[in-house]
Each structure stands twice: as structure tokens, then as C-alpha cells.
């Protein structure tokens, strides 16, 4: 605990919390207000931590939509609790991380999702062309506190730290004004939760290594690569039993499967079926980006063309950075075309040059004789994306000249 509250460690934690920003917790304090609060209360707060008497505040529950549908509950700790969790993380990570498996990639220093999908590709290239793909039901909500704390205690002896971690795990959740006590789970939203998840699931990694399996795990996303369907089914059955009986986690049997790797996605990527597989986009990744782009265009209706491009740029750059390992270019070229497709854009683009709205709509007109302006076609924006008359009137290169981010170009530069 002395290492946790040391001045240098707390300063690094404070800087990280400020960079991350984030919403206020249940007490309403913002990150902007944190500095003044610490000036007044840090000496007392420090003494309570050293004495093992600090109790975290309740967590604010926030629901966000899952990419595959449904809702996921995040737990937002107070800003002060985020600071303390970050300070704990900085001390605990060097203790636990060096012992973690080389096949674990999620939420670890110098490790990322791109490395995980590259390893997936390597395993399949090596001839392991079947995969046992395990989906854990609501993993972060089902973590057993006693099992987790027993694993933390293997390497942490300071009882003050152990008590504090358990208090963070058991902190109540504010739901509809009342505080609900938690008996299990580690809330997504706190800095400490990803490390605690890796500590618990490290036992799974060790078991797979003991059996000699090739696998990739990113937090609770786990795939094991084998040479046959029969071997995959044996792995699926034994690993499901281990997770359910030893770690008291639940496997989603409907979403888990033994299948060919090119029929399963991993972290938004998918493999082609070739003997030398190539990385491509999972269909759900394409759909989610299209939905985000559509939302930006909808918000930009009636506004400035440049403002739409400005809002779109960080979305496309972030997406391109994450999917920079993609080998197959065609879907990226298609996406670059879709970004320029909404029928309002040709009209807005023409108006930016000073042309009236009516004339702009006429200049973005469909093939001669149809009498239908592109800005008012019933087929919608994605039909227009493939229309030769639109591509001729406003080619993709024109939009790139105006500042639109090219996904394919960005990925090629990053690689």
C-alpha cells in the first residue's frame, strides 16, 4: 500500500485519469474537479488507505448497446475511486503481467488485438484448420469474488490491498436511485477490472498450455486451434467443464461452436479459406461501420459539407487503425465508395460552391431522361453508391481532395 500511495505513483495515476476523462460517477464529481478535491482531502484519504480503512463509493450503472444487439451494463466508479484503482493497477501490473501466458493479448502492456489476430492467422497457416470458439456468458458480471481473491492472494500479501480490492468488487451499484449490493462480478468501467479478469482466466491459459494447445485469448474472447473437428469437440467439452466447474463461469452454448476458422470471427476479423489464409473483415464489422457512417450523415443533413467530413474523419481513422492488419483490399475499396454515397452529399457539395439548392439537385441528377435528382431518389444512399452516373459526377478522388479520409489509404500507410 505504501507503493500505491507514493507521490510518483499517484501523480502518474492522476495524469492517466485526466487523459482518459470519462463521465462522473454516482457522486457527480467530474475529472476537472478532481484536483481541487485532492488539494483539500488527499492527506486524510492517504491515511485511510494506509490504515486499511478506505471504502469505495457506489458505482453508477450505465447501459450501452452491444455491437451484436442487446445492452451491456457498465459500472462507472467515482473519479476518486478511478484514481485509486489506477494507482493500484500501476503497482499490481508489474507483479502479475510477466507471469501471464504469451497467448493472452487483452489489456496488457505492449499487447493488442492486432497481435492476437496475427497469431490466429499463424496457427491456421500451420495447419490447425479447426477452431473451438468459446463464448462466456456475461463474463464480467459472473466473476466469483472468492475464487478471484484467492488468485490475487497468491502473489499479494498486503492485507490492506486485498481488502481494498474486495471492497471495490463488492461496491454497490446505483440503479434507479437505490444502491444494489453485488455478490459477484467485476464491473466493466473501472481501471482495475481488466487486470482482475486476466488474473482469473490465467488458470485457463495454463491449462491449455499444459495440454499443448495453440490458442488466442483476448480478455474473455477465447479460440483454440486444432487439427480436426473431433479434437475441437474434445477441447470444447473439457474446457467448458473446466470453466463451469473450476471457475464457476457459464458458457453460452448457442454462440460457442467447433467450426472452420473462416466461418468464425475473432475480434472483428475473419480469415479466408485459402491454404495460405488472408485476414479480412468480419461481416458484422462492415455492418457496424456502415451504421456509424450513416449516423454521421443523418446528423449532417442540412449542415456544412466540411462539418460532416470533420465529424467523419476520426471515425474512419480510428476504424482504419484497428483494422490495419486486413489483407483483402476489396471490402476496403467498397467502404471508401460507401463513404461518398449518401444522396445529400452531392447536393451539399455543389451548394458549397455557391450554387442554389435547386440547381445543386439538378447538377446531381440521374442519367439524362430520368428526371430524378440524386438528392431525392427513393432507392437510398447505398443504391446510389454503385450508380455509374454518381461516380462520374463526383468520383471518390474528388471527396478525398476535399479532406475525406480514405480507409484503404490510411491502412496502407499504417502498414
Coordinates of C-alpha atoms in Angstrom, one line a residue:
X1 CA 0.0 0.0 0.0
X2 CA 2.9 2.3 0.6
X3 CA 3.9 1.8 -3.1
X4 CA 0.3 2.6 -4.1
X5 CA 0.1 6.0 -2.3
X6 CA 3.7 7.0 -3.1
X7 CA 3.8 10.5 -4.6
X8 CA 5.2 9.5 -8.0
X9 CA 2.7 6.6 -8.4
X10 CA -0.2 8.9 -7.5
X11 CA 0.9 11.6 -9.9
X12 CA 1.1 9.1 -12.8
X13 CA -2.3 7.8 -11.9
X14 CA -3.8 11.3 -11.8
X15 CA -2.3 12.1 -15.2
X16 CA -3.8 8.9 -16.6
X17 CA -7.3 9.6 -15.2
X18 CA -7.2 13.1 -16.6
X19 CA -6.2 11.8 -20.0
X20 CA -9.0 9.3 -20.0
X21 CA -11.6 11.9 -19.0
X22 CA -14.7 9.9 -18.6
X23 CA -18.1 10.6 -17.1
X24 CA -18.8 11.5 -13.5
X25 CA -19.6 8.7 -11.0
X26 CA -22.5 8.4 -8.6
X27 CA -21.3 11.5 -6.6
X28 CA -21.4 13.7 -9.7
X29 CA -17.7 14.8 -9.4
X30 CA -16.0 15.5 -12.8
X31 CA -12.3 15.0 -13.6
X32 CA -12.0 18.8 -13.8
X33 CA -13.0 19.0 -10.1
X34 CA -10.6 16.2 -9.0
X35 CA -7.5 18.5 -8.5
X36 CA -9.3 20.8 -6.0
X37 CA -10.8 17.9 -4.2
X38 CA -7.3 16.3 -3.7
X39 CA -5.8 19.5 -2.5
X40 CA -8.3 19.6 0.3
X41 CA -8.7 15.9 1.1
X42 CA -5.6 13.9 0.0
X43 CA -3.8 13.8 3.4
X44 CA -6.9 12.2 5.1
X45 CA -7.5 10.0 2.1
X46 CA -3.9 8.8 2.2
X47 CA -4.1 8.0 5.9
X48 CA -7.3 6.0 5.4
X49 CA -5.7 3.9 2.6
X50 CA -2.6 3.2 4.7
X51 CA -4.7 2.2 7.7
X52 CA -6.9 -0.1 5.5
X53 CA -10.0 1.9 6.3
X54 CA -10.9 3.3 2.9
X55 CA -14.3 2.3 1.5
X56 CA -15.1 3.0 -2.2
X57 CA -18.3 4.8 -3.1
X58 CA -21.2 3.1 -5.1
X59 CA -20.9 2.6 -8.8
X60 CA -23.1 4.4 -11.3
X61 CA -24.7 1.9 -13.7
X62 CA -24.9 2.9 -17.4
X63 CA -26.2 0.7 -20.2
X64 CA -24.7 0.8 -23.7
X65 CA -25.8 -1.1 -26.8
X66 CA -23.8 -4.2 -27.7
X67 CA -22.4 -4.4 -31.3
X68 CA -24.3 -7.7 -31.8
X69 CA -27.5 -6.4 -30.2
X70 CA -28.8 -6.1 -26.7
X71 CA -27.4 -4.0 -23.9
X72 CA -24.3 -4.2 -21.8
X73 CA -24.1 -2.6 -18.3
X74 CA -21.0 -0.6 -17.5
X75 CA -20.2 0.4 -13.9
X76 CA -18.7 3.9 -13.6
X77 CA -16.8 4.4 -10.3
X78 CA -16.4 7.9 -8.8
X79 CA -13.4 9.9 -10.1
X80 CA -11.6 9.4 -6.8
X81 CA -12.1 5.7 -6.9
X82 CA -10.9 5.6 -10.5
X83 CA -7.7 7.4 -9.3
X84 CA -7.1 4.8 -6.6
X85 CA -7.9 1.9 -8.9
X86 CA -5.4 3.3 -11.4
X87 CA -2.7 3.7 -8.7
X88 CA -3.4 0.1 -7.6
X89 CA -3.2 -1.1 -11.3
X90 CA 0.2 0.5 -11.7
X91 CA 1.6 -1.4 -8.7
X92 CA -0.1 -4.7 -9.4
X93 CA 0.5 -4.9 -13.2
X94 CA 4.3 -5.4 -12.9
X95 CA 3.7 -8.2 -10.3
X96 CA 1.2 -10.2 -12.4
X97 CA 1.8 -9.4 -16.1
X98 CA 5.2 -11.1 -16.5
X99 CA 3.7 -14.4 -15.4
X100 CA 0.8 -14.3 -17.9
X101 CA 0.6 -16.5 -21.0
X102 CA 2.2 -15.4 -24.3
X103 CA -1.2 -16.3 -25.8
X104 CA -3.0 -13.7 -23.8
X105 CA -3.3 -10.4 -25.6
X106 CA -6.1 -8.3 -23.9
X107 CA -5.4 -5.3 -21.8
X108 CA -1.7 -5.9 -21.3
X109 CA 1.3 -3.6 -21.9
X110 CA 2.7 -3.8 -25.4
X111 CA 0.0 -6.2 -26.5
X112 CA -3.1 -5.6 -28.6
X113 CA -5.9 -7.1 -30.7
X114 CA -3.8 -6.9 -33.9
X115 CA -1.2 -9.2 -32.4
X116 CA -3.9 -11.6 -31.4
X117 CA -5.4 -11.8 -35.0
X118 CA -1.9 -12.2 -36.4
X119 CA -1.3 -15.2 -34.1
X120 CA -4.7 -16.6 -35.1
X121 CA -3.6 -16.4 -38.8
X122 CA -0.3 -18.1 -37.9
X123 CA -2.0 -21.0 -36.1
X124 CA -4.2 -21.7 -39.1
X125 CA -1.3 -21.3 -41.6
X126 CA 0.5 -24.0 -39.5
X127 CA -2.3 -26.5 -40.4
X128 CA -4.7 -26.1 -37.4
X129 CA -7.7 -25.6 -39.5
X130 CA -10.5 -26.2 -37.0
X131 CA -11.3 -23.9 -34.1
X132 CA -13.1 -24.3 -30.8
X133 CA -14.6 -20.9 -30.3
X134 CA -15.9 -20.4 -26.7
X135 CA -18.3 -17.6 -25.7
X136 CA -18.6 -16.9 -22.0
X137 CA -21.9 -15.6 -20.9
X138 CA -21.7 -12.2 -19.3
X139 CA -18.2 -12.9 -18.0
X140 CA -17.6 -9.7 -16.1
X141 CA -20.9 -10.0 -14.4
X142 CA -20.3 -13.6 -13.2
X143 CA -16.8 -13.5 -11.8
X144 CA -16.8 -15.2 -8.4
X145 CA -15.2 -12.9 -5.8
X146 CA -13.8 -15.7 -3.6
X147 CA -12.1 -17.5 -6.5
X148 CA -10.7 -14.3 -7.8
X149 CA -9.4 -13.0 -4.5
X150 CA -7.7 -16.4 -3.8
X151 CA -5.8 -16.0 -7.1
X152 CA -4.8 -12.4 -6.2
X153 CA -3.6 -13.5 -2.8
X154 CA -1.2 -16.0 -4.4
X155 CA 1.1 -13.0 -5.2
X156 CA -0.1 -10.2 -2.9
X157 CA 0.5 -10.4 0.8
X158 CA -0.6 -6.9 1.9
X159 CA -3.9 -7.4 3.6
X160 CA -4.8 -3.8 3.2
X161 CA -4.5 -4.2 -0.6
X162 CA -6.5 -7.4 -0.6
X163 CA -9.3 -5.8 1.5
X164 CA -9.4 -2.8 -0.8
X165 CA -9.7 -4.9 -3.9
X166 CA -12.6 -6.9 -2.4
X167 CA -14.3 -3.7 -1.4
X168 CA -14.1 -2.5 -5.0
X169 CA -15.6 -5.8 -6.1
X170 CA -18.4 -5.5 -3.6
X171 CA -19.2 -1.8 -4.1
X172 CA -22.9 -1.3 -4.6
X173 CA -24.4 -0.2 -7.9
X174 CA -26.7 2.7 -8.2
X175 CA -29.8 1.6 -10.1
X176 CA -32.8 3.9 -10.3
X177 CA -31.8 5.9 -7.3
X178 CA -31.2 2.9 -5.0
X179 CA -27.9 1.1 -4.3
X180 CA -27.9 -2.6 -5.1
X181 CA -25.3 -4.8 -3.4
X182 CA -23.2 -7.0 -5.6
X183 CA -22.4 -10.6 -4.7
X184 CA -20.4 -11.4 -7.9
X185 CA -18.8 -9.8 -10.9
X186 CA -16.2 -7.1 -11.6
X187 CA -17.8 -4.1 -13.1
X188 CA -16.7 -3.0 -16.6
X189 CA -15.7 0.6 -16.5
X190 CA -13.0 0.7 -13.7
X191 CA -9.3 0.6 -14.5
X192 CA -8.7 -2.5 -12.3
X193 CA -11.3 -4.8 -13.9
X194 CA -9.3 -5.9 -17.0
X195 CA -6.3 -7.0 -14.9
X196 CA -8.6 -8.9 -12.4
X197 CA -10.2 -10.7 -15.4
X198 CA -6.8 -11.7 -16.7
X199 CA -5.8 -12.9 -13.2
X200 CA -8.8 -15.2 -13.1
X201 CA -8.5 -16.5 -16.6
X202 CA -4.8 -17.1 -16.4
X203 CA -5.7 -20.5 -14.9
X204 CA -7.4 -21.3 -18.2
X205 CA -4.4 -20.3 -20.2
X206 CA -2.1 -22.5 -18.1
X207 CA -4.4 -25.5 -18.5
X208 CA -4.4 -25.0 -22.3
X209 CA -0.6 -24.7 -22.3
X210 CA -0.3 -27.9 -20.2
X211 CA -2.3 -29.7 -22.8
X212 CA -0.1 -28.3 -25.6
X213 CA -2.9 -26.4 -27.4
X214 CA -2.5 -23.4 -29.7
X215 CA -4.9 -20.7 -28.7
X216 CA -5.6 -16.9 -28.6
X217 CA -7.3 -15.2 -25.7
X218 CA -8.3 -11.5 -25.6
X219 CA -10.0 -10.9 -22.2
X220 CA -13.0 -13.3 -22.3
X221 CA -12.7 -14.0 -26.1
X222 CA -11.1 -17.4 -26.5
X223 CA -10.3 -19.5 -29.5
X224 CA -8.4 -22.8 -29.5
X225 CA -7.0 -24.1 -32.9
X226 CA -6.8 -27.8 -33.6
X227 CA -6.4 -30.2 -36.5
X228 CA -9.8 -31.9 -36.7
X229 CA -13.4 -31.5 -35.7
X230 CA -13.2 -34.4 -33.3
X231 CA -10.2 -32.7 -31.5
X232 CA -12.1 -29.5 -31.4
X233 CA -15.1 -31.1 -29.8
X234 CA -13.0 -32.7 -27.1
X235 CA -11.5 -29.3 -26.3
X236 CA -14.9 -27.7 -26.3
X237 CA -16.3 -30.3 -23.9
X238 CA -13.4 -30.4 -21.5
X239 CA -12.8 -26.7 -21.4
X240 CA -16.5 -26.0 -20.9
X241 CA -16.5 -28.3 -17.9
X242 CA -13.3 -26.7 -16.5
X243 CA -14.7 -23.1 -16.8
X244 CA -18.1 -24.1 -15.3
X245 CA -16.9 -26.3 -12.5
X246 CA -13.5 -24.8 -11.5
X247 CA -14.1 -21.1 -12.2
X248 CA -17.9 -21.1 -12.0
X249 CA -18.3 -19.3 -15.3
X250 CA -21.1 -20.1 -17.7
X251 CA -20.6 -21.0 -21.4
X252 CA -23.0 -19.7 -24.0
X253 CA -23.7 -23.0 -25.8
X254 CA -25.7 -21.2 -28.6
X255 CA -22.8 -18.9 -29.5
X256 CA -19.9 -21.3 -28.9
X257 CA -19.0 -23.7 -31.7
X258 CA -16.5 -26.0 -33.2
X259 CA -16.1 -24.9 -36.8
X260 CA -13.7 -23.9 -39.6
X261 CA -11.8 -20.6 -38.7
X262 CA -13.1 -18.9 -41.8
X263 CA -16.6 -19.4 -40.6
X264 CA -15.9 -17.7 -37.3
X265 CA -14.8 -14.2 -36.5
X266 CA -12.3 -13.1 -33.9
X267 CA -12.1 -9.5 -32.6
X268 CA -13.8 -8.2 -35.7
X269 CA -11.5 -10.0 -38.2
X270 CA -12.1 -13.2 -40.2
X271 CA -9.8 -15.5 -42.3
X272 CA -10.3 -16.5 -45.9
X273 CA -10.5 -20.3 -46.6
X274 CA -7.3 -20.5 -48.7
X275 CA -4.4 -22.8 -47.7
X276 CA -2.4 -19.6 -47.1
X277 CA -5.3 -17.7 -45.3
X278 CA -5.6 -14.0 -45.5
X279 CA -7.2 -11.6 -43.0
X280 CA -10.4 -9.9 -44.0
X281 CA -13.2 -8.1 -42.3
X282 CA -16.0 -10.0 -40.4
X283 CA -19.4 -9.1 -41.9
X284 CA -20.5 -7.6 -38.6
X285 CA -17.5 -5.2 -38.7
X286 CA -18.7 -3.9 -42.0
X287 CA -22.2 -3.5 -40.9
X288 CA -21.2 -1.6 -37.7
X289 CA -19.1 0.8 -39.7
X290 CA -21.8 1.5 -42.2
X291 CA -24.2 2.2 -39.4
X292 CA -21.8 4.7 -37.8
X293 CA -21.2 6.4 -41.1
X294 CA -25.0 6.6 -41.8
X295 CA -25.5 8.1 -38.3
X296 CA -22.9 10.9 -39.1
X297 CA -24.6 11.6 -42.4
X298 CA -28.0 11.8 -40.8
X299 CA -26.8 14.3 -38.2
X300 CA -25.1 16.3 -41.0
X301 CA -28.3 16.8 -43.1
X302 CA -28.8 20.5 -43.8
X303 CA -25.4 21.4 -42.5
X304 CA -22.0 22.2 -43.8
X305 CA -20.2 19.6 -46.1
X306 CA -16.9 20.3 -44.3
X307 CA -18.5 19.8 -40.9
X308 CA -19.7 16.3 -42.0
X309 CA -16.2 15.5 -43.1
X310 CA -14.7 16.8 -39.9
X311 CA -17.0 14.5 -37.8
X312 CA -16.4 11.6 -40.1
X313 CA -12.6 11.8 -40.1
X314 CA -11.8 10.5 -36.5
X315 CA -14.4 7.7 -37.0
X316 CA -12.7 6.5 -40.2
X317 CA -9.1 7.0 -38.9
X318 CA -9.8 5.0 -35.7
X319 CA -11.5 2.2 -37.6
X320 CA -8.7 2.0 -40.1
X321 CA -6.1 1.9 -37.3
X322 CA -7.9 -1.0 -35.6
X323 CA -8.3 -3.0 -38.9
X324 CA -4.8 -2.2 -40.3
X325 CA -4.0 -6.0 -40.4
X326 CA -6.6 -6.6 -43.1
X327 CA -5.0 -8.3 -46.2
X328 CA -8.1 -8.3 -48.5
X329 CA -8.5 -4.9 -50.2
X330 CA -11.8 -5.2 -51.9
X331 CA -14.1 -4.6 -48.9
X332 CA -11.9 -1.5 -48.0
X333 CA -12.3 -0.2 -51.5
X334 CA -16.1 -0.7 -51.2
X335 CA -16.1 1.2 -47.9
X336 CA -14.3 4.1 -49.5
X337 CA -17.0 4.2 -52.1
X338 CA -19.8 4.0 -49.5
X339 CA -18.4 7.0 -47.6
X340 CA -19.2 9.2 -50.6
X341 CA -22.6 7.7 -51.4
X342 CA -25.4 9.4 -49.5
X343 CA -27.5 11.4 -52.0
X344 CA -27.5 14.5 -49.8
X345 CA -23.7 14.8 -50.2
X346 CA -23.7 15.7 -53.9
X347 CA -26.2 18.4 -53.3
X348 CA -24.4 19.7 -50.3
X349 CA -21.1 19.6 -52.1
X350 CA -22.5 21.5 -55.1
X351 CA -24.0 24.1 -52.7
X352 CA -20.6 24.6 -51.1
X353 CA -19.5 26.2 -54.4
X354 CA -22.3 28.8 -54.1
X355 CA -24.9 27.1 -56.3
X356 CA -28.5 27.2 -55.2
X357 CA -30.2 24.1 -53.7
X358 CA -32.4 23.6 -56.7
X359 CA -29.6 23.9 -59.1
X360 CA -27.4 21.7 -57.0
X361 CA -30.0 19.0 -57.0
X362 CA -30.3 19.3 -60.8
X363 CA -26.5 19.0 -61.2
X364 CA -26.5 15.8 -59.2
X365 CA -29.2 14.5 -61.5
X366 CA -29.5 10.8 -62.5
X367 CA -28.9 9.8 -66.2
X368 CA -30.5 12.0 -68.8
X369 CA -34.1 11.4 -69.3
X370 CA -35.0 10.0 -65.8
X371 CA -36.0 13.4 -64.4
X372 CA -35.0 12.2 -60.9
X373 CA -32.4 14.1 -58.8
X374 CA -29.9 12.1 -56.9
X375 CA -30.8 14.0 -53.8
X376 CA -34.4 12.7 -53.9
X377 CA -34.1 9.1 -55.2
X378 CA -36.2 6.5 -53.4
X379 CA -33.5 3.7 -53.6
X380 CA -31.5 5.4 -50.9
X381 CA -27.8 6.2 -50.4
X382 CA -26.4 2.8 -50.7
X383 CA -28.0 2.1 -54.0
X384 CA -26.5 5.4 -55.2
X385 CA -23.1 4.3 -54.1
X386 CA -22.9 1.9 -57.1
X387 CA -24.6 4.2 -59.6
X388 CA -22.2 5.0 -62.5
X389 CA -23.7 8.5 -63.0
X390 CA -22.9 9.5 -59.5
X391 CA -19.4 8.1 -59.6
X392 CA -18.9 10.0 -62.9
X393 CA -20.3 13.3 -61.5
X394 CA -18.5 13.1 -58.1
X395 CA -15.7 10.4 -58.1
X396 CA -14.1 9.2 -54.9
X397 CA -11.0 11.2 -55.7
X398 CA -13.0 14.4 -55.5
X399 CA -14.1 13.7 -52.0
X400 CA -10.5 12.7 -51.0
X401 CA -9.4 16.1 -52.3
X402 CA -11.9 17.8 -50.0
X403 CA -10.4 16.1 -47.0
X404 CA -12.4 12.8 -46.7
X405 CA -10.3 10.1 -45.1
X406 CA -9.6 7.1 -47.3
X407 CA -9.8 3.8 -45.2
X408 CA -7.7 1.9 -47.7
X409 CA -5.1 4.7 -48.0
X410 CA -4.9 5.0 -44.2
X411 CA -4.4 1.3 -43.7
X412 CA -1.7 1.2 -46.3
X413 CA 0.2 4.0 -44.7
X414 CA -0.1 2.3 -41.2
X415 CA 1.2 -0.9 -42.6

